[in-house]
Short mmCIF file of C-alpha atoms in Angstrom, two decimals:
data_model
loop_
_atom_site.label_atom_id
_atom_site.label_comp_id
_atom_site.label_asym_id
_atom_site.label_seq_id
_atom_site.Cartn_x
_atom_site.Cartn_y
_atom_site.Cartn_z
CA UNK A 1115 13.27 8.64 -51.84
CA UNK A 1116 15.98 9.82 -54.16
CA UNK A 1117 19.80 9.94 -52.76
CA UNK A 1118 21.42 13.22 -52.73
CA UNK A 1119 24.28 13.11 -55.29
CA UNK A 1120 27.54 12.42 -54.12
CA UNK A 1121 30.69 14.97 -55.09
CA UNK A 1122 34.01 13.95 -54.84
CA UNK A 1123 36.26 16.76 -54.04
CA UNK A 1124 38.34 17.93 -56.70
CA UNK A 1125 41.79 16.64 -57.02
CA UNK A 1126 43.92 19.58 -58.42
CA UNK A 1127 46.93 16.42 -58.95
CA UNK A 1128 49.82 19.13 -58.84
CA UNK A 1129 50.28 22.12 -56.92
CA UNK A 1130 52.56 24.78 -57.90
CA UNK A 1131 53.60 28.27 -55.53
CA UNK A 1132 53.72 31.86 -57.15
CA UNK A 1133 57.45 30.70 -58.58
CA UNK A 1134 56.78 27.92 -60.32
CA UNK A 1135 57.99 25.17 -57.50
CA UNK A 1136 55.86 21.96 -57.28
CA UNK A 1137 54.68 22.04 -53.36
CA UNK A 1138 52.54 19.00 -53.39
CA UNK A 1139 51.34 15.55 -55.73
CA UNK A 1140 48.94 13.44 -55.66
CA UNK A 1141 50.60 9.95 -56.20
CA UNK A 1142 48.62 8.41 -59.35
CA UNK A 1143 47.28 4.96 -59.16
CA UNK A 1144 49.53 2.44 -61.53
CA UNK A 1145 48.07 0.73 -64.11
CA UNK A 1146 50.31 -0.65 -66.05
CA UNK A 1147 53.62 -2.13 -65.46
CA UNK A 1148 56.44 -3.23 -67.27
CA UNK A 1149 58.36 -6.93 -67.57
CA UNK A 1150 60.94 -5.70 -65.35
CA UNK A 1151 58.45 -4.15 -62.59
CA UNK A 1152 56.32 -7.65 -62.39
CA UNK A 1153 59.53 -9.41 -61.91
CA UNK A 1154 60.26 -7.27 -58.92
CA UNK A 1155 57.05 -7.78 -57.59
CA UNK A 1156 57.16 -11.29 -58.09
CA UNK A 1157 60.55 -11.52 -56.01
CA UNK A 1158 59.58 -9.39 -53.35
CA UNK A 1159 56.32 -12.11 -53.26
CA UNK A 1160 58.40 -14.70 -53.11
CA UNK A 1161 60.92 -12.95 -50.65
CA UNK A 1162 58.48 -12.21 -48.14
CA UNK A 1163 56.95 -15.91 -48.64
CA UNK A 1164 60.40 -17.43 -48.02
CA UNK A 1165 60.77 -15.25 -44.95
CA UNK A 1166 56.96 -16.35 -43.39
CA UNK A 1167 58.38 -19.85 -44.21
CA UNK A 1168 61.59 -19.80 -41.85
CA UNK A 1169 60.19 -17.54 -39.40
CA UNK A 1170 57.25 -20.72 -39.07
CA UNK A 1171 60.08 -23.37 -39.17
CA UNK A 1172 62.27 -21.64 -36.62
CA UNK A 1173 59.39 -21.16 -34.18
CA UNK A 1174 58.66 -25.11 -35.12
CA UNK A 1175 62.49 -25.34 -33.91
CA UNK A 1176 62.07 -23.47 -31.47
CA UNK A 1177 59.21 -25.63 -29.53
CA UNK A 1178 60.75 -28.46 -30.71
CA UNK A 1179 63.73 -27.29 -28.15
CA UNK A 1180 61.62 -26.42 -25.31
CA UNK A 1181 60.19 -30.41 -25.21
CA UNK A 1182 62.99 -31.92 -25.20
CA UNK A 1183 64.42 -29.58 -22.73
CA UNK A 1184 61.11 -30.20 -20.97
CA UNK A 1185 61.78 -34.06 -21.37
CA UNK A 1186 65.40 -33.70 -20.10
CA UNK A 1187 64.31 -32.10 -17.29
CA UNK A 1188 62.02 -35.28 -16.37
CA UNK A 1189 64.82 -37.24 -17.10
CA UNK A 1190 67.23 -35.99 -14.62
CA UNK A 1191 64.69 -35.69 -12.36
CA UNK A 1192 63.89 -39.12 -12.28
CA UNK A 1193 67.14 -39.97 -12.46
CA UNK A 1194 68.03 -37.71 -9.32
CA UNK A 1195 65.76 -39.50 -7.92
CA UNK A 1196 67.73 -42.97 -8.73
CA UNK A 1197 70.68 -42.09 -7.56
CA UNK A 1198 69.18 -40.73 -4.78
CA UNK A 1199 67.84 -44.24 -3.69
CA UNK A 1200 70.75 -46.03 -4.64
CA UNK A 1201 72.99 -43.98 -2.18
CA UNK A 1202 70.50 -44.70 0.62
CA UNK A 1203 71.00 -48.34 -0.58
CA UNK A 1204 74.98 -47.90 -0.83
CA UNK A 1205 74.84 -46.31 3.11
CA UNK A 1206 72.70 -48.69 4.51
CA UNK A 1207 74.67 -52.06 2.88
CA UNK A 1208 77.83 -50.14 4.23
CA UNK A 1209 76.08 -50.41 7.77
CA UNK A 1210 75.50 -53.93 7.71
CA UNK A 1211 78.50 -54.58 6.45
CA UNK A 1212 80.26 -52.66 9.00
CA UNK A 1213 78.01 -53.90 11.99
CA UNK A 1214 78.89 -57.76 10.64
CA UNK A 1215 82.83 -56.85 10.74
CA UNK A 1216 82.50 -55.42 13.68
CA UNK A 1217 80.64 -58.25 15.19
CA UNK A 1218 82.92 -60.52 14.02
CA UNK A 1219 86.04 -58.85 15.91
CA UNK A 1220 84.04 -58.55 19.01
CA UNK A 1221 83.60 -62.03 19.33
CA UNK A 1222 87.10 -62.78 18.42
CA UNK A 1223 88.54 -59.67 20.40
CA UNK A 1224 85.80 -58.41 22.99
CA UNK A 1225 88.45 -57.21 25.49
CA UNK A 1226 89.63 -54.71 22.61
CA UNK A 1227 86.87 -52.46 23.28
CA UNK A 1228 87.06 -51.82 27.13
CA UNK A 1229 91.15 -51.91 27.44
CA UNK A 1230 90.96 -48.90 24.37
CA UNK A 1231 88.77 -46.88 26.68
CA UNK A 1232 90.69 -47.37 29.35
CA UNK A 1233 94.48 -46.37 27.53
CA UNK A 1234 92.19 -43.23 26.55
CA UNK A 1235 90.86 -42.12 30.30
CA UNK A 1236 94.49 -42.50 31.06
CA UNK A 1237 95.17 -39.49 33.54
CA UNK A 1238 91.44 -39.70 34.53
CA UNK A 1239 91.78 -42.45 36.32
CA UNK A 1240 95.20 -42.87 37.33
CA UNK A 1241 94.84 -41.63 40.64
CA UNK A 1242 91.21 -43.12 41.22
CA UNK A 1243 91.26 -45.38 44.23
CA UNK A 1244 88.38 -48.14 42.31
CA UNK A 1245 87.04 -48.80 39.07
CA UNK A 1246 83.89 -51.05 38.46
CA UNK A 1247 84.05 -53.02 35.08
CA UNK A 1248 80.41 -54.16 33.94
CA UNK A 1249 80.76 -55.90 31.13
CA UNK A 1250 78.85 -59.71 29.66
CA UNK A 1251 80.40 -62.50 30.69
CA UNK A 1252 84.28 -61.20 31.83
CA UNK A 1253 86.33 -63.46 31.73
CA UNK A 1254 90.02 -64.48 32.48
CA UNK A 1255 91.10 -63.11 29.50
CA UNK A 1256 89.61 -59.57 29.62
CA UNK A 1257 90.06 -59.19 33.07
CA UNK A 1258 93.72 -59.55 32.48
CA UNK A 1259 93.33 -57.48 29.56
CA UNK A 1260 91.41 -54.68 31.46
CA UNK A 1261 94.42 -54.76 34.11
CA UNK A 1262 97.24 -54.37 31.97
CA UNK A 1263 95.74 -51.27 30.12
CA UNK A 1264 94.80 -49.89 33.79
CA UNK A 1265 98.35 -50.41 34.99
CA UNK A 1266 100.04 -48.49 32.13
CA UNK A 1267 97.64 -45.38 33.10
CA UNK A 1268 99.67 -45.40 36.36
CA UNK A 1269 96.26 -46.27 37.92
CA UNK A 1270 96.99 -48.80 41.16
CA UNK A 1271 93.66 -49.46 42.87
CA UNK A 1272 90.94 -52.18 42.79
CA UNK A 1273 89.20 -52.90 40.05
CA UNK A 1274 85.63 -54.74 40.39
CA UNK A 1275 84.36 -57.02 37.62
CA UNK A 1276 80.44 -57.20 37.61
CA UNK A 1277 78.84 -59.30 34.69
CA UNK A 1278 75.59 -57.88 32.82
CA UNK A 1279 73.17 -60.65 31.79
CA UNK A 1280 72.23 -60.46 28.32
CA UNK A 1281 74.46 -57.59 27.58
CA UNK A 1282 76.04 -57.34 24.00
CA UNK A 1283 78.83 -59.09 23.17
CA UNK A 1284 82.38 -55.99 23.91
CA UNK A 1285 79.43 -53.64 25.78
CA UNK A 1286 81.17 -52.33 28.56
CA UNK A 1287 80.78 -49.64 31.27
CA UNK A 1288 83.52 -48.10 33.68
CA UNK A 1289 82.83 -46.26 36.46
CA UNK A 1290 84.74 -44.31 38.81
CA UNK A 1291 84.37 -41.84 41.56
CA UNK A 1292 85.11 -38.99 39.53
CA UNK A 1293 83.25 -40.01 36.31
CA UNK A 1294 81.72 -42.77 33.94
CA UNK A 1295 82.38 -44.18 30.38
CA UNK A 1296 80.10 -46.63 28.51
CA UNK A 1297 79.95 -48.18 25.13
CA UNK A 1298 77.68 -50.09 22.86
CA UNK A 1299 77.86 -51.27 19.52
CA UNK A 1300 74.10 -50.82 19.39
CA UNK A 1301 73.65 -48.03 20.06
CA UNK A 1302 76.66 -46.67 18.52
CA UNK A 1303 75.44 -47.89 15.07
CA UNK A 1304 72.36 -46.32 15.54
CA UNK A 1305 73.55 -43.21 16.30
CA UNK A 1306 75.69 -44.00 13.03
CA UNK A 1307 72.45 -44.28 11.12
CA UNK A 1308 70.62 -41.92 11.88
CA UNK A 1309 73.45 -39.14 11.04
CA UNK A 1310 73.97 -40.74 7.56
CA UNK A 1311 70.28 -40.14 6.93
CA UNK A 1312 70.33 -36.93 8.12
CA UNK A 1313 73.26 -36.27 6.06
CA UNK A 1314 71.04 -37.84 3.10
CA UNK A 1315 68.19 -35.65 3.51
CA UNK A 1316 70.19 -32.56 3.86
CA UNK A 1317 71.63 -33.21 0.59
CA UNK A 1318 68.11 -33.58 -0.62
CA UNK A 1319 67.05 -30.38 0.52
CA UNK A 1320 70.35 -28.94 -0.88
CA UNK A 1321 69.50 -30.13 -3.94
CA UNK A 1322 65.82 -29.60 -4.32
CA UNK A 1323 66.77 -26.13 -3.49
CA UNK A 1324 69.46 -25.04 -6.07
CA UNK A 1325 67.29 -26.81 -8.35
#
């Protein structure tokens, strides 16, 4: 079967009103151009290259950026994470340190413990007819102790010593009518403890959180 013939519609180029004035062109396909025209070309070629180039490189740059970023981030992380475990090993050697100082003195002074309590009740028990001292093993020297630091509380009673097998070494407890004070290295360095970790993990969360 034959194909109809195709027309192509008639391009009149130039169009010119009733005075003379050009109202619309057809822009002619260039064939030819000169020495100076290729050049341009060329350039602009060469321009646009250049510009594909950098716009790859900085985009190159740009991830390049982002890993290491990505690495530093690791980094400090880690290294958080460090520092985090060495302070938990600073606070705990502190402890030990403290609780072996602190031993130390009690053996040397364990009268210091009871006769400070006792200048601190000071109007508490100044008019209290009897105090009970329970402490390990009290002996001559902190019962004379414990009397002096009674006496300048204006306190005038009795004062009871009772021993506490097996207690620790400056443990004490006082006890009047009116009230009762204790102590316990023990338990007063593990009430220590535990607030330093608590003050460790808050600073944790802290910083997990800002971060």
């Amino acid at each position: 079967m034959t194909q109809p013939p195709q027309y192509k519609k008639f391009d009149f180029g130039t169009v010119y009103d009733t005075g003379g004035r050009v109202t619309a062109t057809t822009p002619k396909e260039k064939k030819f151009y000169t020495p100076e025209e290729v050049e341009a070309i060329r350039q602009q070629a060469h321009t646009q290259g250049e510009l594909s180039a950098m716009a790859r490189a900085q985009m190159a740059q740009a991830q390049a950026v982002q890993a290491l970023a990505e690495a530093a981030g690791v980094g400090l992380e880690a290294l958080n994470g460090v520092l985090s475990q060495h302070k938990e090993e600073c606070v705990q050697l502190a402890l030990v340190c403290a609780q072996k100082i602190a031993a130390q003195a009690l053996e040397l002074f364990p009268e210091a413990p009871v006769k400070a309590a006792l200048e601190a009740l000071g109007e508490e028990i100044s008019g209290a007819p009897r105090l009970v001292i329970t402490a390990a093993s009290p002996d001559a020297n902190m019962q004379k102790a414990v009397r002096e630091a009674a006496a300048l509380t204006g306190f005038s009673g009795a004062i009871v010593f009772r021993d506490q097998p097996g207690g620790h070494r400056g443990a004490f407890e006082i006890q009047w009518p009116e009230g009762r004070a204790a102590y316990d290295p023990d338990k007063v360095f593990e009430a220590l403890r535990g607030a330093l970790k608590e003050v460790l993990l808050a600073e944790a969360y802290h910083k997990q959180k800002a971060g």
